[in-house]
């Protein structure tokens, strides 16, 4: 929903630009659960639905979890400069539509983004006022256990995700905040507190400082 633009003495007063909250984590760190729970706790926080060329997993809905598109359409998007950032993750393309992010920000809406490390680094250059948060699993052993327990990946894919996870964890120092997700509730409280602390005044609703 578009925020009203007040008029003051004939001049338009725009809401402050919405803030981007970028959350990255290796697969299996529990990022999706944390992001979903944070969205439920924080009123008015938007979520950026990414575009991807990977196949839909059971339980996922097009336009809700992702916009599932073809490789051809994704590449056309690259040529047309449609993506605010994009990356190839685990052999598939993932990207964020620039026009949607820019329109939401202009309307003063804060946005939560679940983005891999490569994309997060691109966004910090494009939107230097963004807030970046890295979610760590308690250990690589726990991560492997969570990934194999999920049962959505074949063996080769699992090994590939673990290698990527190790590289991603080596990049955590580039983030503003690091949260260790050993127990959901304390990790969620930290995530919510960080977001509330940095929200744009346009959308903030009595959050903790
Ligand atoms: P999954 O396929 O498991 O949903 O996501 C794989 C990885 O892609 C995750 O690390 C997720 O954060 C990342 N990802 C999801 N959407 C985007 C996006 O729009 N851009 C980038 N760069 N990564 C994304």
mmCIF file of C-alpha atoms and ligand atoms in Angstrom:
data_model
loop_
_atom_site.group_PDB
_atom_site.id
_atom_site.type_symbol
_atom_site.label_atom_id
_atom_site.label_comp_id
_atom_site.label_asym_id
_atom_site.label_seq_id
_atom_site.Cartn_x
_atom_site.Cartn_y
_atom_site.Cartn_z
ATOM 1 C CA UNK A 1 0.000 0.000 0.000
ATOM 2 C CA UNK A 2 1.321 3.437 -0.922
ATOM 3 C CA UNK A 3 1.961 5.723 2.020
ATOM 4 C CA UNK A 4 0.225 9.094 1.871
ATOM 5 C CA UNK A 5 2.386 11.991 0.868
ATOM 6 C CA UNK A 6 1.525 14.989 3.033
ATOM 7 C CA UNK A 7 1.456 18.450 1.648
ATOM 8 C CA UNK A 8 3.056 21.238 3.640
ATOM 9 C CA UNK A 9 2.733 24.794 2.386
ATOM 10 C CA UNK A 10 2.208 23.556 -1.168
ATOM 11 C CA UNK A 11 5.366 21.427 -1.058
ATOM 12 C CA UNK A 12 5.215 17.643 -1.083
ATOM 13 C CA UNK A 13 6.712 15.923 1.938
ATOM 14 C CA UNK A 14 7.972 12.464 1.060
ATOM 15 C CA UNK A 15 8.335 9.711 3.642
ATOM 16 C CA UNK A 16 11.931 8.728 4.417
ATOM 17 C CA UNK A 17 13.252 6.067 2.053
ATOM 18 C CA UNK A 18 12.462 2.543 3.196
ATOM 19 C CA UNK A 19 15.340 0.503 4.585
ATOM 20 C CA UNK A 20 16.642 -2.757 3.154
ATOM 21 C CA UNK A 21 17.350 -5.554 5.613
ATOM 22 C CA UNK A 22 19.454 -8.170 3.891
ATOM 23 C CA UNK A 23 19.688 -11.570 5.532
ATOM 24 C CA UNK A 24 22.175 -14.178 4.300
ATOM 25 C CA UNK A 25 23.077 -17.589 5.614
ATOM 26 C CA UNK A 26 24.357 -20.886 4.336
ATOM 27 C CA UNK A 27 21.533 -23.282 3.431
ATOM 28 C CA UNK A 28 20.433 -25.164 6.493
ATOM 29 C CA UNK A 29 21.204 -22.363 8.972
ATOM 30 C CA UNK A 30 17.488 -21.824 9.549
ATOM 31 C CA UNK A 31 17.249 -18.517 7.710
ATOM 32 C CA UNK A 32 13.865 -19.109 6.045
ATOM 33 C CA UNK A 33 12.220 -19.982 9.378
ATOM 34 C CA UNK A 34 13.776 -16.927 11.036
ATOM 35 C CA UNK A 35 12.785 -14.573 8.214
ATOM 36 C CA UNK A 36 9.214 -15.871 8.193
ATOM 37 C CA UNK A 37 8.893 -15.500 11.967
ATOM 38 C CA UNK A 38 10.401 -11.980 11.855
ATOM 39 C CA UNK A 39 7.865 -10.953 9.203
ATOM 40 C CA UNK A 40 5.046 -12.219 11.420
ATOM 41 C CA UNK A 41 6.348 -10.202 14.394
ATOM 42 C CA UNK A 42 7.076 -6.917 12.627
ATOM 43 C CA UNK A 43 4.026 -5.105 11.270
ATOM 44 C CA UNK A 44 4.431 -3.452 7.901
ATOM 45 C CA UNK A 45 7.728 -5.128 7.038
ATOM 46 C CA UNK A 46 7.703 -6.035 3.355
ATOM 47 C CA UNK A 47 9.365 -9.085 1.895
ATOM 48 C CA UNK A 48 11.154 -9.132 -1.419
ATOM 49 C CA UNK A 49 10.029 -12.110 -3.502
ATOM 50 C CA UNK A 50 13.015 -13.140 -5.591
ATOM 51 C CA UNK A 51 13.066 -14.474 -9.133
ATOM 52 C CA UNK A 52 14.681 -17.836 -9.691
ATOM 53 C CA UNK A 53 15.233 -20.418 -12.395
ATOM 54 C CA UNK A 54 15.370 -23.349 -9.978
ATOM 55 C CA UNK A 55 12.512 -25.873 -9.859
ATOM 56 C CA UNK A 56 9.650 -25.426 -7.416
ATOM 57 C CA UNK A 57 10.027 -27.541 -4.261
ATOM 58 C CA UNK A 58 7.035 -29.344 -2.752
ATOM 59 C CA UNK A 59 4.940 -26.879 -0.804
ATOM 60 C CA UNK A 60 6.229 -23.802 -2.657
ATOM 61 C CA UNK A 61 3.911 -21.476 -4.547
ATOM 62 C CA UNK A 62 4.832 -19.332 -7.540
ATOM 63 C CA UNK A 63 4.541 -15.650 -6.660
ATOM 64 C CA UNK A 64 4.660 -16.362 -2.911
ATOM 65 C CA UNK A 65 7.974 -18.122 -2.215
ATOM 66 C CA UNK A 66 9.615 -17.089 -5.481
ATOM 67 C CA UNK A 67 8.698 -16.011 -8.959
ATOM 68 C CA UNK A 68 9.758 -19.103 -10.887
ATOM 69 C CA UNK A 69 10.940 -18.143 -14.373
ATOM 70 C CA UNK A 70 12.880 -19.709 -17.256
ATOM 71 C CA UNK A 71 16.634 -19.257 -17.801
ATOM 72 C CA UNK A 72 15.824 -17.457 -21.013
ATOM 73 C CA UNK A 73 13.640 -14.896 -19.236
ATOM 74 C CA UNK A 74 16.250 -14.485 -16.503
ATOM 75 C CA UNK A 75 18.990 -13.738 -19.052
ATOM 76 C CA UNK A 76 16.706 -11.261 -20.812
ATOM 77 C CA UNK A 77 16.341 -9.571 -17.411
ATOM 78 C CA UNK A 78 20.132 -9.317 -17.120
ATOM 79 C CA UNK A 79 20.361 -7.706 -20.573
ATOM 80 C CA UNK A 80 17.537 -5.285 -19.719
ATOM 81 C CA UNK A 81 19.191 -4.315 -16.391
ATOM 82 C CA UNK A 82 16.124 -5.535 -14.589
ATOM 83 C CA UNK A 83 17.915 -6.955 -11.530
ATOM 84 C CA UNK A 84 19.135 -4.849 -8.599
ATOM 85 C CA UNK A 85 21.404 -7.823 -7.971
ATOM 86 C CA UNK A 86 21.612 -11.320 -9.300
ATOM 87 C CA UNK A 87 23.741 -14.394 -8.735
ATOM 88 C CA UNK A 88 24.116 -17.997 -9.714
ATOM 89 C CA UNK A 89 23.600 -20.069 -6.583
ATOM 90 C CA UNK A 90 23.847 -23.875 -6.539
ATOM 91 C CA UNK A 91 23.659 -23.874 -10.358
ATOM 92 C CA UNK A 92 20.546 -21.701 -10.679
ATOM 93 C CA UNK A 93 19.933 -18.005 -11.223
ATOM 94 C CA UNK A 94 18.441 -15.871 -8.452
ATOM 95 C CA UNK A 95 17.682 -12.157 -8.696
ATOM 96 C CA UNK A 96 15.826 -9.188 -7.237
ATOM 97 C CA UNK A 97 13.719 -6.911 -9.436
ATOM 98 C CA UNK A 98 15.124 -3.376 -9.128
ATOM 99 C CA UNK A 99 11.870 -1.576 -9.980
ATOM 100 C CA UNK A 100 9.954 -3.250 -7.129
ATOM 101 C CA UNK A 101 12.654 -2.488 -4.537
ATOM 102 C CA UNK A 102 12.994 1.123 -5.678
ATOM 103 C CA UNK A 103 9.212 1.713 -5.620
ATOM 104 C CA UNK A 104 8.841 0.213 -2.122
ATOM 105 C CA UNK A 105 11.756 2.275 -0.813
ATOM 106 C CA UNK A 106 10.330 5.435 -2.324
ATOM 107 C CA UNK A 107 7.028 4.765 -0.541
ATOM 108 C CA UNK A 108 8.936 4.472 2.752
ATOM 109 C CA UNK A 109 8.437 0.717 3.094
ATOM 110 C CA UNK A 110 11.129 -1.316 4.836
ATOM 111 C CA UNK A 111 11.967 -4.561 3.080
ATOM 112 C CA UNK A 112 13.361 -7.857 4.307
ATOM 113 C CA UNK A 113 15.479 -9.697 1.732
ATOM 114 C CA UNK A 114 16.727 -13.274 1.831
ATOM 115 C CA UNK A 115 19.732 -13.115 -0.471
ATOM 116 C CA UNK A 116 22.968 -15.080 -0.905
ATOM 117 C CA UNK A 117 26.373 -13.549 -0.107
ATOM 118 C CA UNK A 118 27.204 -12.569 -3.711
ATOM 119 C CA UNK A 119 23.895 -10.707 -4.068
ATOM 120 C CA UNK A 120 24.217 -9.090 -0.644
ATOM 121 C CA UNK A 121 27.599 -7.626 -1.576
ATOM 122 C CA UNK A 122 26.140 -6.189 -4.794
ATOM 123 C CA UNK A 123 23.288 -4.600 -2.823
ATOM 124 C CA UNK A 124 25.627 -2.967 -0.280
ATOM 125 C CA UNK A 125 27.234 -1.101 -3.176
ATOM 126 C CA UNK A 126 23.941 -0.109 -4.750
ATOM 127 C CA UNK A 127 22.168 0.766 -1.458
ATOM 128 C CA UNK A 128 24.908 1.800 1.025
ATOM 129 C CA UNK A 129 22.336 2.494 3.771
ATOM 130 C CA UNK A 130 21.155 -1.148 3.819
ATOM 131 C CA UNK A 131 21.545 -3.268 6.953
ATOM 132 C CA UNK A 132 23.183 -6.680 6.474
ATOM 133 C CA UNK A 133 22.683 -9.633 8.797
ATOM 134 C CA UNK A 134 24.417 -13.013 8.589
ATOM 135 C CA UNK A 135 22.853 -16.083 10.229
ATOM 136 C CA UNK A 136 25.298 -18.744 11.362
ATOM 137 C CA UNK A 137 24.453 -22.339 12.210
ATOM 138 C CA UNK A 138 25.925 -23.470 15.565
ATOM 139 C CA UNK A 139 28.474 -25.635 13.661
ATOM 140 C CA UNK A 140 29.162 -27.172 10.259
ATOM 141 C CA UNK A 141 28.130 -30.570 11.700
ATOM 142 C CA UNK A 142 24.695 -29.189 12.639
ATOM 143 C CA UNK A 143 24.401 -27.624 9.204
ATOM 144 C CA UNK A 144 25.124 -30.960 7.478
ATOM 145 C CA UNK A 145 22.627 -32.674 9.730
ATOM 146 C CA UNK A 146 19.928 -30.087 8.978
ATOM 147 C CA UNK A 147 20.600 -30.231 5.233
ATOM 148 C CA UNK A 148 20.485 -34.024 4.975
ATOM 149 C CA UNK A 149 17.454 -34.176 7.273
ATOM 150 C CA UNK A 150 15.573 -31.848 4.920
ATOM 151 C CA UNK A 151 15.698 -34.560 2.271
ATOM 152 C CA UNK A 152 15.045 -32.119 -0.586
ATOM 153 C CA UNK A 153 18.545 -32.428 -2.064
ATOM 154 C CA UNK A 154 20.274 -35.329 -3.826
ATOM 155 C CA UNK A 155 23.695 -36.462 -2.474
ATOM 156 C CA UNK A 156 25.797 -34.528 -5.025
ATOM 157 C CA UNK A 157 23.697 -31.434 -4.457
ATOM 158 C CA UNK A 158 24.158 -31.817 -0.704
ATOM 159 C CA UNK A 159 27.975 -31.881 -1.018
ATOM 160 C CA UNK A 160 27.835 -28.822 -3.278
ATOM 161 C CA UNK A 161 25.685 -26.917 -0.767
ATOM 162 C CA UNK A 162 28.110 -27.748 2.044
ATOM 163 C CA UNK A 163 31.105 -26.422 0.022
ATOM 164 C CA UNK A 164 29.168 -23.245 -0.766
ATOM 165 C CA UNK A 165 28.183 -22.939 2.914
ATOM 166 C CA UNK A 166 31.832 -23.033 3.973
ATOM 167 C CA UNK A 167 32.733 -20.238 1.562
ATOM 168 C CA UNK A 168 29.689 -18.194 2.651
ATOM 169 C CA UNK A 169 30.621 -18.531 6.329
ATOM 170 C CA UNK A 170 34.092 -17.192 5.507
ATOM 171 C CA UNK A 171 32.416 -13.958 4.368
ATOM 172 C CA UNK A 172 30.515 -13.240 7.576
ATOM 173 C CA UNK A 173 32.901 -10.409 8.569
ATOM 174 C CA UNK A 174 31.486 -8.341 5.705
ATOM 175 C CA UNK A 175 28.088 -8.139 7.428
ATOM 176 C CA UNK A 176 26.871 -5.539 9.936
ATOM 177 C CA UNK A 177 25.527 -8.239 12.283
ATOM 178 C CA UNK A 178 26.094 -11.956 12.827
ATOM 179 C CA UNK A 179 23.482 -14.050 14.648
ATOM 180 C CA UNK A 180 24.204 -17.623 15.729
ATOM 181 C CA UNK A 181 21.032 -19.655 15.294
ATOM 182 C CA UNK A 182 21.514 -22.314 17.937
ATOM 183 C CA UNK A 183 18.082 -21.788 19.442
ATOM 184 C CA UNK A 184 15.249 -20.272 17.420
ATOM 185 C CA UNK A 185 13.673 -17.935 19.981
ATOM 186 C CA UNK A 186 16.810 -16.002 21.097
ATOM 187 C CA UNK A 187 18.007 -15.809 17.472
ATOM 188 C CA UNK A 188 14.611 -14.473 16.403
ATOM 189 C CA UNK A 189 14.585 -11.899 19.199
ATOM 190 C CA UNK A 190 17.991 -10.630 18.067
ATOM 191 C CA UNK A 191 16.880 -10.407 14.450
ATOM 192 C CA UNK A 192 13.688 -8.540 15.374
ATOM 193 C CA UNK A 193 15.629 -6.162 17.671
ATOM 194 C CA UNK A 194 18.154 -5.343 14.914
ATOM 195 C CA UNK A 195 15.401 -4.641 12.387
ATOM 196 C CA UNK A 196 13.386 -2.498 14.800
ATOM 197 C CA UNK A 197 16.479 -0.499 15.758
ATOM 198 C CA UNK A 198 17.195 0.448 12.140
ATOM 199 C CA UNK A 199 13.717 0.851 10.679
ATOM 200 C CA UNK A 200 13.038 4.005 8.683
ATOM 201 C CA UNK A 201 10.995 6.442 10.770
ATOM 202 C CA UNK A 202 8.307 6.260 8.079
ATOM 203 C CA UNK A 203 7.351 2.692 8.993
ATOM 204 C CA UNK A 204 8.571 2.320 12.552
ATOM 205 C CA UNK A 205 5.886 1.424 15.081
ATOM 206 C CA UNK A 206 7.154 1.802 18.605
ATOM 207 C CA UNK A 207 9.993 -0.694 18.186
ATOM 208 C CA UNK A 208 12.677 -1.316 20.776
ATOM 209 C CA UNK A 209 15.771 0.825 20.323
HETATM 210 P P1 LIG B 1 16.897 -21.811 -2.036
HETATM 211 O O1 LIG B 1 17.002 -22.345 -3.425
HETATM 212 O O2 LIG B 1 17.351 -22.817 -1.019
HETATM 213 O O3 LIG B 1 15.551 -21.227 -1.734
HETATM 214 O O4 LIG B 1 17.910 -20.579 -1.934
HETATM 215 C C1 LIG B 1 19.263 -20.765 -2.238
HETATM 216 C C2 LIG B 1 20.019 -19.493 -1.955
HETATM 217 O O5 LIG B 1 19.628 -18.460 -2.844
HETATM 218 C C3 LIG B 1 19.797 -18.937 -0.553
HETATM 219 O O6 LIG B 1 21.071 -18.613 -0.007
HETATM 220 C C4 LIG B 1 19.003 -17.678 -0.777
HETATM 221 O O7 LIG B 1 19.293 -16.689 0.182
HETATM 222 C C5 LIG B 1 19.511 -17.252 -2.129
HETATM 223 N N1 LIG B 1 18.598 -16.319 -2.785
HETATM 224 C C6 LIG B 1 17.253 -16.305 -2.771
HETATM 225 N N2 LIG B 1 16.779 -15.281 -3.487
HETATM 226 C C7 LIG B 1 17.861 -14.628 -3.963
HETATM 227 C C8 LIG B 1 18.017 -13.469 -4.772
HETATM 228 O O8 LIG B 1 17.091 -12.807 -5.211
HETATM 229 N N3 LIG B 1 19.286 -13.113 -5.075
HETATM 230 C C9 LIG B 1 20.375 -13.791 -4.626
HETATM 231 N N4 LIG B 1 21.585 -13.326 -4.956
HETATM 232 N N5 LIG B 1 20.254 -14.886 -3.859
HETATM 233 C C10 LIG B 1 19.020 -15.295 -3.531
#
